[in-house]
Coordinates of C-alpha atoms in Angstrom, one line a residue:
M1 CA 10.1 -7.0 21.1
A2 CA 10.5 -3.7 18.5
A3 CA 7.4 -2.7 17.1
T4 CA 7.7 -2.5 13.1
L5 CA 6.1 -1.0 10.2
I6 CA 6.7 -2.4 6.9
Y7 CA 5.6 0.5 3.8
L8 CA 4.8 -1.2 0.9
H9 CA 4.9 1.1 -2.4
G10 CA 3.3 1.2 -5.5
F11 CA 3.2 -0.2 -8.9
N12 CA 7.0 1.3 -11.0
S13 CA 7.2 3.4 -7.2
S14 CA 10.3 1.8 -5.0
P15 CA 11.1 3.0 -1.3
H16 CA 12.6 6.3 -2.1
S17 CA 8.7 7.7 -3.1
R18 CA 7.5 10.7 -1.1
K19 CA 5.2 9.2 0.9
A20 CA 7.3 6.5 1.6
C21 CA 10.3 9.0 2.8
Q22 CA 8.0 11.6 4.7
L23 CA 6.8 8.2 6.9
G24 CA 10.3 7.5 7.5
D25 CA 11.3 11.1 8.2
Y26 CA 8.2 11.0 10.8
L27 CA 9.0 8.1 12.4
A28 CA 12.8 8.5 12.7
A29 CA 12.3 12.0 14.9
E30 CA 9.3 11.0 16.7
R31 CA 9.8 7.4 16.9
P32 CA 13.6 5.7 17.0
D33 CA 11.8 2.5 18.7
I34 CA 10.2 1.9 16.0
R35 CA 11.6 -0.3 13.2
Y36 CA 10.5 0.8 9.6
R37 CA 10.7 -1.7 6.4
V38 CA 10.0 -0.3 2.6
P39 CA 10.7 -3.6 0.5
Q40 CA 11.4 -2.2 -2.7
L41 CA 9.0 -5.0 -4.6
P42 CA 9.7 -6.8 -7.6
S43 CA 8.0 -5.4 -10.3
T44 CA 5.7 -8.5 -11.1
P45 CA 2.9 -9.5 -8.4
A46 CA 4.2 -13.0 -7.1
A47 CA 7.2 -12.0 -7.0
A48 CA 5.6 -8.4 -5.2
W49 CA 3.7 -10.8 -2.7
A50 CA 6.6 -13.4 -1.9
R51 CA 8.9 -10.0 -1.2
V52 CA 6.0 -8.7 0.9
E53 CA 5.4 -12.2 3.1
Q54 CA 9.2 -11.8 3.3
S55 CA 9.2 -8.4 5.2
L56 CA 7.4 -10.0 7.4
A57 CA 9.2 -13.2 8.4
E58 CA 11.4 -10.5 8.7
A59 CA 10.1 -8.4 10.9
G60 CA 10.3 -10.7 13.8
S61 CA 7.7 -11.3 16.7
G62 CA 6.8 -8.1 17.8
P63 CA 4.0 -5.9 16.8
I64 CA 3.5 -5.5 13.0
G65 CA 1.8 -2.9 11.1
L66 CA 1.3 -1.5 7.6
V67 CA 0.5 0.8 5.3
G68 CA 0.2 0.6 1.5
S69 CA -0.3 3.2 -1.8
S70 CA -2.1 2.4 -4.6
L71 CA -1.1 -1.2 -5.6
G72 CA 0.9 -1.5 -2.4
G73 CA -2.5 -0.9 -0.5
F74 CA -3.7 -4.0 -2.7
F75 CA -0.5 -5.7 -1.1
A76 CA -1.3 -4.0 2.2
T77 CA -5.3 -5.2 1.8
G78 CA -4.1 -9.3 1.2
V79 CA -2.1 -9.1 4.3
A80 CA -4.6 -7.6 7.0
L81 CA -7.0 -9.8 5.1
R82 CA -5.0 -13.7 5.5
H83 CA -2.2 -12.0 8.7
G84 CA -4.8 -10.0 10.6
V85 CA -2.0 -7.7 10.7
P86 CA -3.1 -3.7 10.5
A87 CA -2.9 -2.1 7.5
V88 CA -3.3 1.8 6.2
V89 CA -4.2 2.1 3.5
V90 CA -3.8 5.1 1.1
N91 CA -5.3 6.0 -2.5
P92 CA -5.3 1.9 -3.2
A93 CA -5.8 -0.2 -6.3
V94 CA -9.1 -1.8 -6.5
R95 CA -8.5 -5.0 -8.8
P96 CA -5.2 -3.7 -10.1
Q97 CA -6.0 -6.6 -12.9
A98 CA -8.7 -4.9 -14.7
L99 CA -7.1 -0.9 -14.5
L100 CA -3.5 -2.8 -15.1
A101 CA -4.7 -4.3 -18.1
G102 CA -4.6 -1.3 -20.6
L103 CA -0.6 -1.2 -19.4
L104 CA 0.4 -4.7 -20.4
G105 CA 3.9 -4.5 -22.4
A106 CA 6.7 -2.5 -22.1
Q107 CA 6.9 -0.6 -18.6
H108 CA 10.1 1.3 -16.9
N109 CA 10.0 1.5 -13.3
P110 CA 11.3 5.6 -13.1
Y111 CA 12.6 5.6 -9.2
T112 CA 14.7 2.1 -10.6
G113 CA 15.5 2.6 -14.1
E114 CA 14.0 -1.2 -14.8
H115 CA 12.2 -2.2 -17.7
Y116 CA 9.9 -4.9 -18.0
R117 CA 7.0 -6.2 -19.7
L118 CA 3.6 -7.1 -18.0
E119 CA 2.2 -9.7 -19.3
P120 CA -1.5 -11.1 -19.5
R121 CA -0.1 -13.9 -16.9
H122 CA 1.0 -11.0 -14.5
L123 CA -2.8 -9.8 -13.9
S124 CA -3.3 -14.1 -13.7
E125 CA -1.1 -13.1 -10.6
L126 CA -3.1 -10.2 -9.3
Q127 CA -5.7 -12.3 -9.5
A128 CA -5.3 -15.0 -7.9
L129 CA -4.8 -12.6 -4.8
D130 CA -7.1 -10.7 -5.0
D131 CA -9.7 -11.2 -2.0
A132 CA -13.3 -10.9 -1.4
P133 CA -13.5 -7.2 -0.5
P134 CA -12.8 -6.7 3.4
D135 CA -16.0 -7.1 6.6
A136 CA -15.2 -5.2 10.0
S137 CA -13.4 -7.6 11.2
A138 CA -10.6 -6.6 9.3
R139 CA -8.6 -3.5 11.0
L140 CA -8.4 -1.1 8.2
W141 CA -7.7 2.0 7.2
L142 CA -9.1 3.9 4.3
L143 CA -6.4 7.3 3.4
Q144 CA -8.1 8.8 -0.1
Q145 CA -8.8 11.8 -1.6
S146 CA -11.0 12.4 -4.4
G147 CA -9.1 14.3 -7.0
D148 CA -7.2 10.7 -7.5
E149 CA -6.6 11.2 -11.3
V150 CA -5.5 6.9 -11.4
L151 CA -7.5 5.8 -9.8
D152 CA -11.9 6.1 -9.5
Y153 CA -11.8 7.0 -5.2
R154 CA -15.6 6.0 -6.1
Q155 CA -14.3 2.5 -5.8
A156 CA -12.3 2.6 -3.7
L157 CA -15.5 3.9 -0.6
A158 CA -17.0 0.8 -1.8
H159 CA -15.0 -1.5 -1.2
Y160 CA -13.5 -0.6 1.9
R161 CA -17.0 0.3 3.8
F162 CA -16.6 -1.8 6.3
A163 CA -13.2 0.1 7.4
R164 CA -11.9 2.9 8.9
V165 CA -13.0 5.6 6.1
S166 CA -10.8 9.3 5.8
L167 CA -12.3 10.8 2.5
E168 CA -11.3 14.4 1.2
L169 CA -12.0 16.4 -1.5
G170 CA -9.7 17.0 -4.2
G171 CA -6.0 16.0 -3.6
N172 CA -4.3 13.4 -6.3
H173 CA -3.1 9.9 -6.4
A174 CA 0.2 11.4 -4.4
F175 CA -2.2 12.3 -1.7
N176 CA -0.9 15.4 -1.3
G177 CA -0.5 16.4 2.5
F178 CA -0.4 12.5 3.6
E179 CA 2.5 13.7 6.2
R180 CA -0.5 15.1 8.5
Y181 CA -1.5 11.9 9.5
C182 CA 1.9 10.1 10.5
A183 CA 1.8 10.5 14.2
Q184 CA -2.4 9.1 13.8
I185 CA -1.1 5.9 12.0
V186 CA 0.9 5.0 14.1
R187 CA -1.7 5.3 17.0
F188 CA -3.8 3.6 15.0
L189 CA -1.9 0.2 13.7
E190 CA -0.9 0.4 17.5
L191 CA 3.0 1.1 18.1

């Protein structure tokens, strides 16, 4: 059975994000045996989670690993905790329902061109998906840069304290130099 790597993008992003493309380029060149899937996640949390679950079902019975960035890291953590699938989370959103509370109203996804409204019910959807912090049994690797201008990196360090942690000083929310980790990610996910 072929292994599958699923990349989950962040809020108002798409499968064409820089990290998704860098990982795809690495896999195409070095590990073409791995099926790479980057679903376009819907803009609302419940619909995005349904798409994540669909992606898992479509992956079949072979080995599966996830990489999630920002809000995608939140979803990847949920998959790891609920399904036992290993995941690498990159500058992940911790308690995104609190973070997005300040962004209620009109939204525009610059990658897809979609216009939509972020509403209080969407925060409730995120709350329903929010798990307790991962414990030592979850196979998670946190890739974090302290210069993240969107999310407080200290929240991620506290939340993922039992995970494998790679903290780099500086950087940004996009995680500068992500491509340096591609081979290590595949090894960590055992694909």
